Coordinates of C-alpha atoms in Angstrom, one line a residue:
Chain T
M1 CA 88.4 -221.5 -19.0
W2 CA 91.0 -220.0 -18.1
R3 CA 95.2 -222.2 -18.9
P4 CA 98.4 -221.3 -18.2
C5 CA 100.5 -220.6 -21.1
G6 CA 102.0 -224.0 -22.7
T7 CA 99.0 -226.3 -21.1
F8 CA 96.9 -227.6 -24.7
D9 CA 93.8 -230.6 -23.9
E10 CA 94.4 -233.1 -26.4
T11 CA 90.9 -235.2 -25.9
Y12 CA 88.1 -234.3 -24.2
A13 CA 89.0 -235.8 -21.4
K14 CA 91.5 -233.9 -20.3
D15 CA 89.2 -231.1 -21.4
M16 CA 86.6 -231.6 -18.8
A17 CA 88.8 -232.7 -15.7
I18 CA 88.4 -230.7 -12.8
V19 CA 91.5 -231.5 -11.3
R20 CA 93.5 -230.7 -14.8
T21 CA 97.6 -230.9 -14.3
W22 CA 99.6 -232.9 -11.6
R23 CA 100.8 -229.5 -10.1
H24 CA 96.7 -230.0 -8.9
W25 CA 97.0 -233.4 -8.0
A26 CA 100.0 -232.9 -6.2
A27 CA 98.1 -230.2 -4.3
L28 CA 95.0 -232.4 -4.3
I29 CA 96.4 -235.0 -2.5
A30 CA 98.8 -232.9 -0.2
A31 CA 95.5 -231.3 1.6
L32 CA 93.4 -234.4 1.8
L33 CA 95.8 -235.7 3.9
G34 CA 96.3 -232.8 6.5
L35 CA 92.5 -232.9 6.5
F36 CA 93.5 -236.8 7.0
L37 CA 95.5 -236.4 9.3
L38 CA 94.8 -233.0 11.5
P39 CA 92.6 -234.7 14.5
L40 CA 96.5 -236.9 15.0
W41 CA 98.5 -233.6 16.1
G42 CA 94.9 -230.7 15.6
P43 CA 94.3 -229.1 18.9
Y44 CA 91.9 -230.4 20.2
Y45 CA 89.6 -227.1 19.5
L46 CA 90.7 -226.7 15.8
V47 CA 88.9 -230.6 15.1
A48 CA 85.5 -229.2 16.9
F49 CA 85.8 -226.0 14.7
M50 CA 86.3 -228.0 11.5
N51 CA 83.7 -230.6 11.9
N52 CA 80.8 -227.9 12.7
L53 CA 82.6 -225.5 9.5
A54 CA 81.4 -229.1 7.8
V55 CA 78.6 -229.5 8.5
T56 CA 78.0 -225.6 8.0
I57 CA 80.0 -226.3 4.2
I58 CA 77.4 -229.2 3.4
A59 CA 74.2 -227.0 4.6
V60 CA 75.1 -224.2 2.3
L61 CA 76.7 -225.6 -0.5
G62 CA 72.4 -226.9 -0.6
L63 CA 72.2 -223.8 -0.6
Q64 CA 74.1 -222.1 -2.9
I65 CA 72.9 -224.1 -5.0
V66 CA 69.0 -223.3 -4.9
S67 CA 69.9 -219.6 -4.9
G68 CA 73.5 -219.2 -6.3
Y69 CA 72.6 -221.3 -8.9
C70 CA 69.5 -221.8 -9.9
G71 CA 68.5 -218.3 -8.2
Q72 CA 66.0 -218.7 -6.3
I73 CA 66.6 -217.1 -2.7
S74 CA 65.9 -218.4 0.3
F75 CA 65.8 -217.9 3.6
G76 CA 63.8 -222.2 4.8
Q77 CA 68.1 -223.4 5.0
A78 CA 67.8 -223.5 8.9
A79 CA 64.2 -225.2 9.4
F80 CA 64.8 -227.7 6.1
M81 CA 68.3 -228.6 8.2
A82 CA 66.2 -228.5 11.7
V83 CA 64.3 -230.8 9.8
G84 CA 66.7 -232.8 9.1
A85 CA 68.3 -233.0 12.0
Y86 CA 64.6 -234.3 14.2
A87 CA 64.2 -236.7 11.0
S88 CA 67.9 -237.6 11.6
A89 CA 67.1 -237.9 15.8
I90 CA 63.5 -239.3 15.2
L91 CA 64.9 -242.3 13.4
T92 CA 67.2 -243.0 14.7
L93 CA 65.3 -242.7 18.8
K94 CA 61.9 -243.9 17.8
G95 CA 62.1 -246.3 14.5
G96 CA 65.5 -248.0 16.2
L97 CA 67.6 -247.3 12.6
S98 CA 70.5 -247.0 12.8
F99 CA 72.8 -244.0 12.0
W100 CA 73.7 -245.3 8.6
V101 CA 70.7 -245.7 7.8
A102 CA 69.1 -242.6 8.7
L103 CA 71.8 -240.4 7.0
P104 CA 70.2 -240.9 3.7
L105 CA 67.2 -241.2 4.9
S106 CA 66.7 -237.7 6.8
G107 CA 68.2 -236.9 3.4
I108 CA 65.8 -237.3 1.7
L109 CA 62.7 -237.1 4.0
T110 CA 64.3 -233.3 4.1
G111 CA 64.2 -233.1 0.4
L112 CA 60.8 -234.1 0.0
F113 CA 60.0 -231.5 2.8
G114 CA 61.7 -228.5 0.3
L115 CA 59.0 -230.4 -1.6
I116 CA 56.2 -228.2 0.1
G117 CA 59.1 -225.2 0.5
G118 CA 59.6 -225.1 -2.9
A119 CA 55.4 -225.3 -4.4
P120 CA 56.0 -221.7 -3.8
S121 CA 58.6 -220.5 -6.3
L122 CA 56.6 -221.5 -9.4
R123 CA 54.7 -218.5 -8.5
I124 CA 56.6 -215.8 -7.2
K125 CA 59.5 -214.8 -7.4
G126 CA 62.9 -212.7 -6.0
F127 CA 61.7 -210.9 -2.6
Y128 CA 58.5 -212.5 -3.3
L129 CA 59.7 -215.7 -2.7
A130 CA 62.9 -215.8 -0.2
M131 CA 59.6 -214.2 2.0
A132 CA 57.7 -216.2 1.6
T133 CA 60.3 -219.4 2.5
I134 CA 60.9 -216.9 6.2
A135 CA 57.5 -217.6 6.4
I136 CA 57.9 -222.4 5.4
H137 CA 60.7 -221.4 8.7
F138 CA 58.2 -219.9 11.2
V139 CA 55.7 -222.9 10.5
T140 CA 57.9 -225.3 10.5
M141 CA 59.7 -223.8 13.4
W142 CA 56.5 -223.6 15.0
L143 CA 54.7 -227.2 13.9
I144 CA 58.3 -228.7 15.7
L145 CA 58.0 -226.7 18.7
H146 CA 53.8 -227.7 18.4
L147 CA 53.8 -231.6 18.1
D148 CA 54.6 -234.4 19.7
I149 CA 56.6 -236.6 18.2
T150 CA 60.0 -233.9 18.1
G151 CA 59.5 -233.7 21.8
A152 CA 58.1 -230.1 22.0
T153 CA 60.5 -227.8 23.9
G154 CA 62.3 -230.3 25.7
G155 CA 64.2 -231.3 22.3
L156 CA 65.7 -235.1 22.0
N157 CA 69.6 -236.9 22.0
P158 CA 70.5 -238.8 19.3
A159 CA 73.4 -241.6 20.5
P160 CA 76.7 -240.7 18.5
P161 CA 76.6 -243.8 15.3
S162 CA 78.6 -245.8 15.4
I163 CA 80.1 -249.0 14.2
G164 CA 79.3 -252.5 16.2
S165 CA 81.4 -251.6 19.5
Y166 CA 82.9 -248.8 17.9
S167 CA 80.3 -245.7 19.3
F168 CA 81.8 -241.6 17.6
D169 CA 81.0 -240.1 20.2
T170 CA 84.1 -237.9 20.3
D171 CA 84.9 -235.4 18.2
E172 CA 88.3 -236.6 16.9
R173 CA 86.9 -239.8 15.9
I174 CA 83.2 -238.3 14.3
Y175 CA 85.9 -235.8 12.3
Y176 CA 86.7 -239.0 9.8
I177 CA 82.5 -239.5 9.2
I178 CA 82.1 -236.0 9.2
V179 CA 84.5 -234.4 6.7
P180 CA 84.2 -237.3 4.4
V181 CA 81.1 -237.3 3.4
M182 CA 81.3 -233.1 3.6
L183 CA 83.6 -233.9 0.9
I184 CA 80.7 -236.7 -1.8
M185 CA 79.1 -233.6 -1.4
T186 CA 81.3 -230.7 -2.3
C187 CA 81.9 -233.1 -5.4
G188 CA 78.4 -233.4 -5.9
A189 CA 77.6 -230.3 -5.8
R190 CA 80.7 -229.3 -8.2
N191 CA 79.8 -232.2 -11.0
L192 CA 76.0 -231.4 -10.3
I193 CA 76.8 -227.6 -11.7
R194 CA 78.3 -229.1 -15.1
T195 CA 75.6 -231.4 -16.6
R196 CA 72.4 -230.7 -18.4
V197 CA 71.2 -230.4 -14.4
G198 CA 73.4 -227.5 -13.7
R199 CA 73.0 -225.8 -17.5
A200 CA 69.3 -226.0 -17.0
F201 CA 68.8 -223.8 -12.8
V202 CA 71.7 -221.5 -15.0
A203 CA 69.2 -220.6 -17.3
I204 CA 66.6 -220.1 -14.8
R205 CA 68.9 -218.4 -12.8
D206 CA 69.4 -215.4 -15.6
N207 CA 66.0 -215.3 -16.5
D208 CA 63.6 -217.7 -15.9
L209 CA 60.8 -216.7 -18.7
A210 CA 63.2 -216.5 -21.2
A211 CA 64.6 -220.2 -20.1
Q212 CA 61.3 -221.7 -20.5
V213 CA 61.1 -220.5 -23.8
M214 CA 64.6 -221.8 -24.2
G215 CA 62.2 -225.9 -23.4
V216 CA 63.7 -226.2 -19.6
N217 CA 60.0 -227.2 -17.7
L218 CA 60.4 -224.5 -14.5
F219 CA 58.1 -226.8 -13.0
Y220 CA 59.8 -229.8 -12.8
Y221 CA 63.8 -228.1 -12.7
K222 CA 62.5 -225.5 -8.9
M223 CA 61.7 -229.0 -7.2
L224 CA 64.3 -230.3 -8.5
A225 CA 66.6 -227.4 -7.3
F226 CA 64.8 -227.2 -3.6
F227 CA 64.7 -231.1 -3.8
I228 CA 68.3 -231.3 -3.8
S229 CA 69.3 -228.4 -1.6
C230 CA 66.6 -230.3 0.9
V231 CA 68.8 -233.5 0.3
Y232 CA 72.0 -231.4 1.8
A233 CA 70.5 -229.6 4.2
G234 CA 68.7 -233.3 5.6
I235 CA 72.3 -234.1 5.7
A236 CA 73.7 -231.6 7.0
G237 CA 71.0 -231.8 10.8
S238 CA 71.4 -235.0 10.5
L239 CA 75.2 -235.2 11.4
W240 CA 74.6 -232.3 13.0
A241 CA 72.3 -233.8 15.4
H242 CA 75.0 -236.8 15.9
M243 CA 77.4 -234.8 16.0
V244 CA 76.1 -232.7 19.2
Q245 CA 73.6 -235.0 20.2
V246 CA 71.3 -232.5 21.3
V247 CA 68.5 -231.1 19.1
H248 CA 66.5 -227.8 20.1
P249 CA 63.9 -225.5 18.5
E250 CA 66.9 -222.9 19.0
Q251 CA 69.6 -224.3 17.1
F252 CA 68.1 -223.3 14.0
T253 CA 66.9 -219.7 14.4
L254 CA 65.8 -217.6 11.6
L255 CA 69.8 -215.7 12.6
H256 CA 71.2 -219.8 11.9
A257 CA 69.6 -219.0 8.7
L258 CA 70.8 -215.1 7.1
W259 CA 74.0 -217.1 7.9
Y260 CA 74.5 -218.7 5.8
I261 CA 72.9 -216.2 3.4
G262 CA 76.1 -214.1 4.8
M263 CA 77.8 -217.0 3.6
L264 CA 77.3 -217.5 0.2
I265 CA 77.1 -213.8 -1.1
V266 CA 80.9 -212.9 0.9
G267 CA 82.1 -215.9 -1.1
G268 CA 79.9 -215.2 -3.8
M269 CA 77.3 -216.5 -5.1
G270 CA 77.1 -219.1 -7.8
S271 CA 80.7 -221.1 -7.7
I272 CA 81.3 -223.6 -4.9
P273 CA 84.6 -222.4 -4.0
G274 CA 83.0 -219.6 -3.0
V275 CA 80.9 -222.3 -0.9
F276 CA 84.3 -222.9 1.1
F277 CA 86.0 -219.4 1.0
G278 CA 82.5 -218.1 2.9
A279 CA 81.8 -220.3 5.3
I280 CA 85.5 -220.0 6.2
F281 CA 85.4 -216.0 6.7
I282 CA 82.8 -216.4 9.0
R283 CA 83.4 -218.0 11.3
I284 CA 87.0 -217.5 11.3
L285 CA 85.3 -214.1 12.2
D286 CA 83.2 -215.5 14.9
E287 CA 85.6 -217.5 16.3
L288 CA 87.5 -213.9 16.2
V289 CA 84.9 -212.2 17.6
L290 CA 83.8 -214.7 20.6
S291 CA 87.9 -214.1 21.9
V292 CA 87.9 -210.5 21.3
S293 CA 84.8 -209.3 23.0
P294 CA 86.0 -210.5 26.7
V295 CA 89.1 -208.5 25.9
L296 CA 86.4 -205.7 25.0
A297 CA 84.6 -206.3 27.5
G298 CA 86.9 -205.4 29.7
W299 CA 87.7 -202.6 28.7
F300 CA 84.0 -200.8 28.0
P301 CA 82.2 -202.4 30.2
W302 CA 79.1 -200.4 29.0
L303 CA 79.7 -203.2 27.1
G304 CA 77.6 -205.7 30.0
Q305 CA 79.0 -209.7 30.9
A306 CA 78.7 -210.4 27.9
P307 CA 78.4 -209.0 24.8
A308 CA 80.0 -212.3 22.7
A309 CA 76.6 -212.7 20.5
A310 CA 75.6 -209.3 19.9
L311 CA 79.4 -208.0 18.8
G312 CA 79.0 -211.0 16.6
V313 CA 75.5 -210.3 14.9
T314 CA 76.4 -206.8 14.6
A315 CA 80.3 -208.2 13.2
F316 CA 78.7 -210.2 11.2
G317 CA 75.7 -207.6 9.4
V318 CA 78.9 -204.8 8.8
V319 CA 80.7 -207.9 6.7
I320 CA 77.7 -207.5 4.4
V321 CA 77.2 -204.1 3.8
L322 CA 80.8 -204.0 3.2
F323 CA 80.4 -207.1 0.6
L324 CA 77.5 -205.5 -0.7
I325 CA 79.0 -202.2 -1.6
R326 CA 82.6 -203.4 -2.1
E327 CA 83.2 -206.4 -3.0
P328 CA 79.3 -207.9 -4.8
R329 CA 80.4 -210.7 -6.5
G330 CA 82.2 -212.2 -3.4
L331 CA 85.8 -213.1 -1.9
A332 CA 85.5 -215.8 -4.9
H333 CA 85.4 -213.1 -7.9
R334 CA 88.7 -212.0 -6.1
W335 CA 90.4 -215.5 -5.8
E336 CA 89.5 -216.1 -10.1
I337 CA 91.0 -212.2 -10.6
I338 CA 94.1 -213.8 -8.3
K339 CA 95.2 -217.0 -10.6
A340 CA 94.9 -215.3 -13.6
S341 CA 97.4 -212.6 -12.4
T342 CA 99.7 -215.3 -11.0
R343 CA 99.0 -216.5 -14.1
L344 CA 100.2 -213.9 -16.2
Y345 CA 102.5 -212.9 -13.9
P346 CA 104.9 -210.7 -15.3
F347 CA 102.2 -209.5 -17.6
A348 CA 99.2 -207.1 -16.6
H349 CA 96.8 -209.1 -19.5
Chain N
M1 CA 29.3 -212.4 21.8
T2 CA 31.2 -210.3 24.6
Q3 CA 34.3 -212.3 23.3
L4 CA 34.2 -211.9 19.8
V5 CA 33.8 -207.7 20.5
Q6 CA 36.8 -207.8 22.5
L7 CA 39.6 -210.0 21.3
A8 CA 38.7 -207.9 18.2
L9 CA 38.3 -204.7 19.3
T10 CA 42.0 -205.4 20.6
G11 CA 42.8 -206.7 17.7
V12 CA 41.8 -203.6 15.3
M13 CA 44.1 -201.1 18.4
V14 CA 47.7 -203.8 17.5
G15 CA 47.1 -204.4 13.5
G16 CA 47.3 -199.8 13.9
L17 CA 50.9 -200.2 15.3
Y18 CA 50.9 -203.2 11.9
A19 CA 49.6 -200.3 9.5
M20 CA 52.4 -198.3 10.8
V21 CA 55.3 -200.3 10.2
A22 CA 53.3 -201.5 6.7
V23 CA 53.0 -198.1 6.2
A24 CA 57.5 -197.3 6.3
I25 CA 58.1 -199.4 4.7
V26 CA 55.9 -199.1 1.9
L27 CA 57.2 -195.2 2.4
V28 CA 60.3 -196.2 1.0
Y29 CA 59.0 -199.2 -1.1
K30 CA 57.1 -196.2 -3.5
S31 CA 60.2 -194.6 -4.2
T32 CA 62.5 -196.3 -4.0
R33 CA 61.7 -199.8 -5.1
V34 CA 63.6 -201.2 -2.3
V35 CA 61.6 -203.4 0.5
S36 CA 63.5 -203.1 4.0
L37 CA 64.2 -204.9 6.7
A38 CA 65.5 -203.0 8.3
H39 CA 62.2 -201.3 9.9
G40 CA 61.7 -203.6 12.3
Q41 CA 65.2 -202.4 14.3
I42 CA 64.6 -198.7 13.4
M43 CA 61.2 -199.0 15.3
S44 CA 63.5 -200.5 17.9
F45 CA 65.7 -198.1 18.5
G46 CA 62.8 -195.2 18.4
A47 CA 61.8 -197.3 21.6
L48 CA 64.7 -197.9 23.0
A49 CA 66.2 -194.2 22.1
F50 CA 63.0 -192.3 23.9
W51 CA 63.3 -194.8 26.6
F52 CA 66.8 -193.2 27.1
A53 CA 65.3 -190.1 27.2
I54 CA 62.1 -190.8 29.6
I55 CA 63.6 -193.1 32.1
P56 CA 67.7 -192.4 32.5
W57 CA 68.2 -189.5 31.9
G58 CA 64.8 -188.2 33.7
L59 CA 64.0 -186.0 30.8
P60 CA 59.9 -184.8 30.4
I61 CA 57.7 -187.0 27.5
L62 CA 57.9 -184.3 25.4
V63 CA 61.1 -183.6 25.4
G64 CA 61.9 -187.1 24.9
L65 CA 59.9 -188.1 22.4
A66 CA 61.8 -185.6 20.5
V67 CA 65.1 -186.7 21.3
A68 CA 63.0 -189.7 20.1
L69 CA 62.7 -188.6 17.0
G70 CA 66.2 -186.3 16.5
F71 CA 67.9 -189.8 16.8
A72 CA 65.1 -191.8 14.3
V73 CA 65.9 -188.5 11.5
I74 CA 70.0 -189.2 12.2
L75 CA 69.6 -192.6 12.2
G76 CA 67.4 -192.7 8.9
W77 CA 69.5 -190.1 7.2
G78 CA 72.5 -192.3 8.0
I79 CA 71.2 -195.7 6.6
E80 CA 70.1 -193.7 3.5
R81 CA 73.5 -192.5 3.1
F82 CA 76.3 -194.9 4.0
A83 CA 74.3 -198.2 3.1
M84 CA 71.5 -198.0 1.3
R85 CA 72.3 -195.2 -1.9
P86 CA 76.1 -196.6 -2.5
L87 CA 73.3 -199.4 -3.9
I88 CA 72.5 -197.0 -6.5
G89 CA 72.5 -198.7 -9.5
Q90 CA 73.0 -202.2 -8.6
P91 CA 69.9 -205.3 -8.8
L92 CA 67.7 -204.3 -5.9
F93 CA 68.0 -207.9 -4.7
A94 CA 70.6 -206.2 -3.3
A95 CA 69.3 -203.4 -1.3
F96 CA 66.6 -206.1 0.1
L97 CA 69.9 -208.0 1.4
N98 CA 72.4 -204.9 2.5
T99 CA 68.2 -204.1 4.6
F100 CA 69.0 -207.6 6.5
A101 CA 72.7 -206.6 7.1
L102 CA 71.5 -203.5 8.8
F103 CA 69.3 -205.2 10.5
L104 CA 71.2 -207.5 12.2
V105 CA 74.0 -205.4 12.5
M106 CA 71.2 -203.2 15.0
D107 CA 69.7 -206.1 16.5
G108 CA 73.6 -206.7 17.2
V109 CA 73.8 -202.7 19.1
F110 CA 70.0 -203.6 20.2
Q111 CA 71.1 -206.6 22.6
L112 CA 74.2 -204.6 23.7
A113 CA 71.8 -202.0 24.8
L114 CA 69.2 -204.2 26.2
K115 CA 71.6 -205.9 28.1
G116 CA 69.5 -209.3 27.7
S117 CA 67.2 -207.8 30.3
S118 CA 63.8 -206.0 29.1
E119 CA 62.4 -202.1 29.2
S120 CA 59.3 -201.2 30.3
F121 CA 58.0 -198.0 30.0
S122 CA 55.5 -198.2 33.7
S123 CA 52.7 -196.9 30.9
F124 CA 53.3 -193.9 30.1
L125 CA 50.9 -193.2 28.9
P126 CA 47.2 -193.0 30.4
G127 CA 46.5 -196.5 32.3
G128 CA 43.4 -198.4 32.5
M129 CA 40.8 -199.7 30.5
V130 CA 38.5 -198.3 29.2
S131 CA 34.8 -199.1 27.5
I132 CA 33.5 -199.0 24.1
H133 CA 29.8 -199.8 23.5
G134 CA 30.3 -202.0 27.4
V135 CA 33.3 -203.8 26.0
P136 CA 36.3 -203.1 27.6
V137 CA 39.6 -202.0 26.1
P138 CA 42.5 -201.1 26.9
L139 CA 43.6 -197.6 27.1
S140 CA 46.2 -197.2 26.0
H141 CA 45.8 -199.2 23.0
V142 CA 43.2 -196.9 22.0
V143 CA 45.6 -193.5 22.4
S144 CA 48.4 -195.5 20.3
F145 CA 45.4 -197.1 17.7
L146 CA 44.9 -193.0 17.4
V147 CA 48.1 -191.5 17.4
A148 CA 48.4 -194.3 14.1
I149 CA 45.0 -194.0 12.9
S150 CA 46.2 -189.3 12.6
L151 CA 49.8 -189.9 11.8
F152 CA 48.5 -192.3 9.1
A153 CA 46.1 -188.9 8.4
A154 CA 49.3 -187.0 7.9
L155 CA 51.7 -187.8 5.9
A156 CA 48.5 -188.5 3.0
L157 CA 47.7 -184.8 3.9
M158 CA 51.3 -184.3 2.4
F159 CA 51.6 -186.7 0.0
R160 CA 48.5 -184.6 -1.6
Y161 CA 49.1 -180.6 -0.5
T162 CA 53.6 -180.5 -0.3
K163 CA 55.6 -180.2 -3.3
V164 CA 57.9 -182.6 -1.2
G165 CA 55.4 -184.7 -1.8
L166 CA 55.0 -184.1 -5.2
G167 CA 58.3 -184.4 -5.2
M168 CA 57.7 -188.2 -4.0
R169 CA 55.2 -189.1 -5.7
A170 CA 56.4 -188.4 -9.0
T171 CA 59.4 -190.2 -7.8
A172 CA 57.7 -193.0 -7.3
E173 CA 56.1 -193.5 -10.7
D174 CA 60.1 -193.3 -12.9
H175 CA 63.3 -192.4 -11.4
Q176 CA 64.0 -190.8 -14.9
L177 CA 61.5 -188.9 -15.8
A178 CA 61.5 -187.1 -12.6
Q179 CA 65.2 -186.3 -12.6
S180 CA 64.4 -184.7 -16.2
T181 CA 61.6 -182.8 -14.5
G182 CA 64.4 -181.0 -12.5
I183 CA 63.4 -183.2 -9.0
S184 CA 66.5 -184.4 -7.0
V185 CA 66.0 -187.7 -7.0
R186 CA 68.8 -188.2 -4.9
S187 CA 68.1 -185.5 -2.0
I188 CA 63.5 -187.1 -2.6
F189 CA 65.1 -190.1 -1.0
S190 CA 67.5 -189.1 1.5
V191 CA 64.1 -187.4 2.9
I192 CA 61.2 -190.6 1.9
W193 CA 63.6 -192.7 4.8
V194 CA 63.8 -190.3 7.0
I195 CA 60.1 -190.2 6.5
S196 CA 59.8 -193.4 7.1
A197 CA 62.5 -193.7 9.5
V198 CA 59.5 -191.2 12.2
V199 CA 57.3 -193.6 11.3
A200 CA 58.8 -196.4 12.6
A201 CA 60.3 -194.8 15.7
V202 CA 57.0 -193.0 16.2
A203 CA 55.2 -196.8 15.8
G204 CA 58.4 -198.8 18.2
I205 CA 56.6 -195.9 20.6
A206 CA 53.2 -197.0 20.6
L207 CA 54.0 -200.7 20.7
A208 CA 56.6 -200.9 23.1
N209 CA 53.8 -198.6 25.5
V210 CA 51.1 -201.4 24.8
M211 CA 54.5 -204.7 24.9
D212 CA 57.7 -203.8 26.3
I213 CA 60.7 -203.6 24.7
S214 CA 62.4 -207.0 24.3
Y215 CA 64.0 -209.0 22.0
P216 CA 61.6 -209.7 20.3
L217 CA 60.5 -205.9 19.5
P218 CA 62.4 -206.7 16.3
Y219 CA 61.1 -208.8 14.8
V220 CA 57.3 -206.8 14.6
G221 CA 59.2 -205.3 11.6
I222 CA 58.5 -208.4 9.9
K223 CA 55.2 -208.3 10.5
G224 CA 54.9 -204.5 9.2
L225 CA 56.2 -206.5 5.9
I226 CA 53.6 -209.0 5.8
V227 CA 51.4 -206.5 6.2
A228 CA 52.6 -204.1 3.6
L229 CA 52.4 -207.5 1.6
L230 CA 48.7 -208.2 1.9
G231 CA 47.6 -204.6 1.4
G232 CA 49.8 -204.5 -2.3
L233 CA 53.6 -202.6 -1.2
E234 CA 52.2 -200.2 -3.5
S235 CA 49.4 -198.3 -1.7
L236 CA 49.3 -196.9 1.8
P237 CA 45.4 -197.6 2.0
G238 CA 46.5 -201.3 1.4
A239 CA 49.0 -201.3 4.1
L240 CA 46.5 -199.3 6.8
L241 CA 43.7 -201.5 6.2
G242 CA 46.4 -204.9 6.2
G243 CA 47.6 -203.4 9.6
L244 CA 43.3 -203.9 10.6
I245 CA 43.0 -207.0 9.1
L246 CA 46.2 -209.0 10.4
G247 CA 44.9 -207.5 13.2
L248 CA 42.2 -208.7 13.9
L249 CA 43.1 -212.3 12.1
E250 CA 45.9 -212.9 14.3
N251 CA 43.4 -212.0 17.7
V252 CA 40.5 -213.6 17.1
S253 CA 42.2 -217.1 16.1
A254 CA 43.9 -216.8 19.3
G255 CA 41.4 -216.3 20.8
Y256 CA 39.3 -219.1 19.3
L257 CA 42.5 -221.4 18.3
D258 CA 44.5 -221.1 21.5
P259 CA 42.5 -223.4 23.4
L260 CA 41.8 -226.5 20.5
V261 CA 45.4 -226.5 20.1
G262 CA 47.7 -225.2 23.0
G263 CA 48.3 -222.5 22.4
G264 CA 51.7 -220.4 20.9
V265 CA 48.5 -219.5 17.3
K266 CA 49.2 -216.2 17.7
E267 CA 53.2 -216.4 16.9
V268 CA 52.1 -218.7 13.5
A269 CA 48.5 -217.2 12.2
A270 CA 50.5 -214.0 10.4
Y271 CA 53.2 -216.2 8.5
V272 CA 50.4 -218.9 7.8
L273 CA 48.3 -215.9 6.0
L274 CA 51.7 -214.6 4.8
L275 CA 51.8 -217.8 2.9
L276 CA 48.4 -218.0 1.5
I277 CA 48.3 -213.6 0.2
L278 CA 52.4 -215.0 -2.1
L279 CA 50.4 -218.4 -3.6
I280 CA 47.1 -216.4 -4.4
K281 CA 47.5 -213.3 -4.6
P282 CA 50.9 -211.8 -4.6
Y283 CA 51.0 -208.5 -5.2
G284 CA 47.9 -207.7 -2.5
L285 CA 44.9 -206.4 -2.8
F286 CA 45.9 -203.1 -3.8
G287 CA 49.8 -204.3 -5.5
L288 CA 49.8 -203.5 -8.4
V289 CA 49.5 -206.6 -11.3
R290 CA 54.1 -206.5 -12.3
I291 CA 54.0 -207.7 -15.6
E292 CA 57.0 -209.4 -16.8
R293 CA 59.3 -208.9 -20.5
I294 CA 61.8 -210.8 -22.5

């Protein structure tokens, strides 16, 4: 681990700490305060944007664990999120449970569902596994569309969460559920990867046969990776369902899964800050395209009436191609370079 | 019985089209070791170029075909030169992800060009039904199928008897060995992408004659990938056989299972098949089983 000159870790606890110096603590507290005060002064659309972003970050964190750390590329994250959203909606609407029970329960149910999704990873990997998860995506979405309990094409309308008579029914209110959950999940992911389990994941990613030779139980750890990743997806789905109060198969297409993978590529595989960089970068790109496209449509009438969706997809694709070619290790790597060079300033090495 | 034969025949015809897409993917995989998701889009672009040439511009069909294939040549060359070549030396998985990014780029352009509507050729192939041994089958399916078969034969001949074909076979065996015998692997990659784009475009045109040019058309590319996996990624005959199997399975299962589960079996049958292949025989019917060493 890199340290600024003159900083010494005298105890083991200090050596392992994530937040190291008083500057880190100050920055962390300031950032948390800023986050929690945001709905009080922030404009409405910023709060809505943050809610959306936080849900995305939870889903991408899960993907980072299974794909970035354990190396099992999954295109199924959108379908797993759909399972979480539907589980939560069904538990609250038909099971009569409250949101606070349904949230963790839908996470665990999705995790169990993910064990089915992760089963092919025992025999196949790399591109073959990616194809298997695409198949799982389509089969899952087909089931959701054709079962009675999910409301088929009509979807479901879960109620917003509430405590007593206080209902978290606006964007500003549900912000105080989504963002703390996001922070807890981030903490969980950050700590998970430096435990025995996390090291086993990284060993499997780097070479699964070598890991097995060293005594890592491939079956157990691959399934665990899929389970944890799907718990994240399920929680993200549940939050999403109660935030927008509509669950519909159209919200979870293969394109969404591709967006999540794209965020990983842009942010950097195998890095928790990378999840934040990637998600923020892609979401801002999306917003930019949304605001620019009406102007473009005015200048170039041949683009049609509403080119936003198509232009967004194109811009996203171009960004991923550029990142794969120019910056394959993502923004997180660039961030490390910037940190190292500011630490060493004015020296080059 | 007649119903079964009719379903099977239509399925085989559609399967021929899937096989064409799969052949395009197998071509690229054999020499470059890259699995391409982008072929669904190349295919749709071929169909779209053809549509633009013959309907809005009013060109005769043969000229339109030339325009569409010329467009496919440029597209294939451009993809190889500007998107795939910079990734040589990177992990193959990055190249796979790159093809999916290309899929997205072209998906956006495709939607823009289509403007949310769906276009059809109003059947430039002669319409109507023909009867094969007393079973009626749409003529457009038959013609498309014959195109697929003859294209496949042409490719097989090219691989067998031309110098470029020999170079491609050598490149498929081993890149470094091919390079050391004086074959320019780079230009082989270029040629392969161009040929495969042309094959995909022909598949797209034939397919668009059977189904419309609309938003789901590029996703047939994923079915092409399933077919390629079923037959084995290295195997051209495997792609043909896989296409026929998938077409047959989709149509027959839809014909018999739809009344039982209330429709939509056709959309999911291919993916169930894919899961089964990957679980039981991941390298496909004729693919090479890779042995891994640490």
